[in-house]
Tab-separated table of C-alpha atoms in Angstrom:
chain	number	residue	atom	x	y	z
M	206	MET	CA	0.025	0.207	0.097
M	207	ASP	CA	1.482	3.286	-0.818
M	208	ALA	CA	1.732	6.428	1.673
M	209	THR	CA	-1.493	7.927	-0.435
M	210	LYS	CA	-3.873	5.168	0.491
M	211	ALA	CA	-2.642	5.019	3.944
M	212	SER	CA	-3.281	8.661	4.779
M	213	SER	CA	-6.866	7.842	4.806
M	214	LEU	CA	-6.668	4.935	6.996
M	215	LYS	CA	-6.715	5.499	10.829
M	216	PRO	CA	-6.160	2.554	13.394
M	217	VAL	CA	-9.196	1.885	16.136
M	218	ILE	CA	-8.383	0.953	19.446
M	219	ARG	CA	-10.930	-0.865	21.450
M	220	LEU	CA	-10.156	-0.530	25.162
M	221	ALA	CA	-11.896	-2.408	27.622
M	222	VAL	CA	-11.729	-2.844	31.557
M	223	MET	CA	-12.760	-5.911	33.057
M	224	SER	CA	-12.859	-7.900	36.354
M	225	GLU	CA	-10.289	-10.748	36.326
M	226	GLU	CA	-12.832	-12.415	39.019
M	227	ALA	CA	-16.021	-11.690	37.289
M	228	ASN	CA	-18.120	-14.829	35.922
M	229	SER	CA	-19.424	-13.021	32.671
M	230	ASN	CA	-18.385	-11.147	29.548
M	231	SER	CA	-19.544	-7.840	30.472
M	232	GLN	CA	-16.617	-5.121	30.195
M	233	PHE	CA	-16.430	-1.441	30.844
M	234	GLY	CA	-15.862	-0.522	27.100
M	235	ARG	CA	-16.619	2.268	24.613
M	236	GLY	CA	-20.490	1.952	24.948
M	237	VAL	CA	-20.504	1.839	28.784
M	238	ALA	CA	-18.111	5.073	28.850
M	239	ASN	CA	-20.129	6.641	26.504
M	240	LEU	CA	-23.360	6.104	28.694
M	241	CYS	CA	-21.402	7.013	31.982
M	242	LEU	CA	-20.157	10.143	29.649
M	243	GLY	CA	-23.918	10.918	28.971
M	244	VAL	CA	-25.072	10.573	32.466
M	245	ARG	CA	-22.096	13.151	33.729
M	246	GLU	CA	-23.214	15.660	31.110
M	247	LEU	CA	-26.918	15.025	30.885
M	248	GLY	CA	-27.706	14.127	34.254
M	249	SER	CA	-29.439	11.007	33.716
M	250	LEU	CA	-29.327	7.610	32.293
M	251	ASN	CA	-32.678	7.954	30.285
M	252	ALA	CA	-30.916	11.222	28.858
M	253	ALA	CA	-27.880	9.480	28.074
M	254	ALA	CA	-29.658	6.635	26.380
M	255	LYS	CA	-31.821	8.915	24.444
M	256	ASP	CA	-28.893	10.747	23.092
M	257	MET	CA	-27.234	7.455	21.875
M	258	LYS	CA	-30.660	6.651	20.344
M	259	MET	CA	-30.915	3.329	22.873
M	260	ALA	CA	-33.949	2.437	24.602
M	261	TYR	CA	-33.538	3.187	28.542
M	262	SER	CA	-34.304	-0.444	29.366
M	263	LYS	CA	-31.076	-1.743	27.219
M	264	ALA	CA	-29.054	1.125	28.926
M	265	TRP	CA	-30.438	0.076	32.142
M	266	ARG	CA	-29.752	-3.683	31.506
M	267	ILE	CA	-25.958	-2.657	30.267
M	268	ILE	CA	-25.272	-0.444	33.353
M	269	LYS	CA	-26.504	-3.450	35.738
M	270	GLU	CA	-24.571	-6.101	33.674
M	271	THR	CA	-21.551	-4.276	33.895
M	272	GLU	CA	-21.846	-3.195	37.548
M	273	ALA	CA	-22.254	-6.841	38.538
M	274	ALA	CA	-19.281	-7.880	36.408
M	275	LEU	CA	-16.811	-5.255	37.961
M	276	GLY	CA	-18.211	-5.665	41.469
M	277	MET	CA	-19.091	-1.509	41.677
M	278	GLN	CA	-21.525	0.446	41.299
M	279	LEU	CA	-21.352	2.995	38.405
M	280	LEU	CA	-24.372	5.466	39.089
M	281	ASP	CA	-26.372	6.642	41.894
M	282	ARG	CA	-29.959	6.697	40.906
M	283	ASP	CA	-32.426	9.295	42.025
M	284	GLY	CA	-35.621	8.163	40.533
M	285	ALA	CA	-37.249	11.116	38.858
M	286	HIS	CA	-34.405	13.286	39.644
M	287	GLY	CA	-31.983	11.603	37.419
M	288	SER	CA	-28.752	9.891	37.976
M	289	THR	CA	-24.797	10.998	38.682
M	290	LEU	CA	-22.022	8.755	38.726
M	291	THR	CA	-20.488	7.305	41.954
M	292	GLU	CA	-17.043	8.183	42.965
M	293	GLU	CA	-15.890	4.899	41.791
M	294	GLY	CA	-17.723	5.296	38.662
M	295	SER	CA	-16.236	8.550	37.951
M	296	LYS	CA	-12.604	7.691	38.528
M	297	LEU	CA	-12.971	4.510	36.238
M	298	LEU	CA	-14.570	6.579	33.421
M	299	ASP	CA	-11.627	9.082	33.887
M	300	ALA	CA	-9.035	6.627	33.955
M	301	TYR	CA	-10.620	4.803	31.061
M	302	LEU	CA	-10.818	8.134	28.961
M	303	LYS	CA	-7.164	8.887	29.741
M	304	ILE	CA	-6.002	5.552	28.608
M	305	ASP	CA	-7.946	5.349	25.554
M	306	ALA	CA	-7.197	8.800	24.198
M	307	LYS	CA	-3.298	7.806	24.998
M	308	LEU	CA	-3.523	4.387	23.191
M	309	GLN	CA	-5.377	6.208	20.150
M	310	ARG	CA	-2.553	8.854	19.742
M	311	THR	CA	0.094	6.372	20.121
M	312	ALA	CA	-1.695	3.997	17.625
M	313	GLU	CA	-1.917	6.851	15.366
M	314	ALA	CA	1.418	7.678	15.467
M	315	GLU	CA	2.970	4.256	14.887
M	316	PHE	CA	0.717	3.691	12.007
M	317	ALA	CA	1.948	7.043	10.514
M	318	LYS	CA	5.278	5.852	10.865
M	319	LEU	CA	5.233	2.850	8.883
M	320	PHE	CA	3.802	4.785	5.969
M	321	LYS	CA	6.032	7.593	5.618
């Protein structure tokens, strides 16, 4: 492949966090991170789900399965008043976003070096 064709390509990194002790395939990955980010920015899981064009019931199931698999609560729910990230959930989201961005930058730089 020549450098011209390669310039339109971009590596995509998919980071996931999981518990070594979990008996589940549920992980904290991009989808869960986006839901949590939506809760942080929009103030509720319902609003985050709608923003992602996802049914609230599916978002709720994903969060519950992930919380069970990780052994930690990600969201504090306040009924009609919405949801907020727990302290643990907020730390996990921040760590995920930081590592994901760093890995993506590194992958893009390494990819570009290969096609100079």
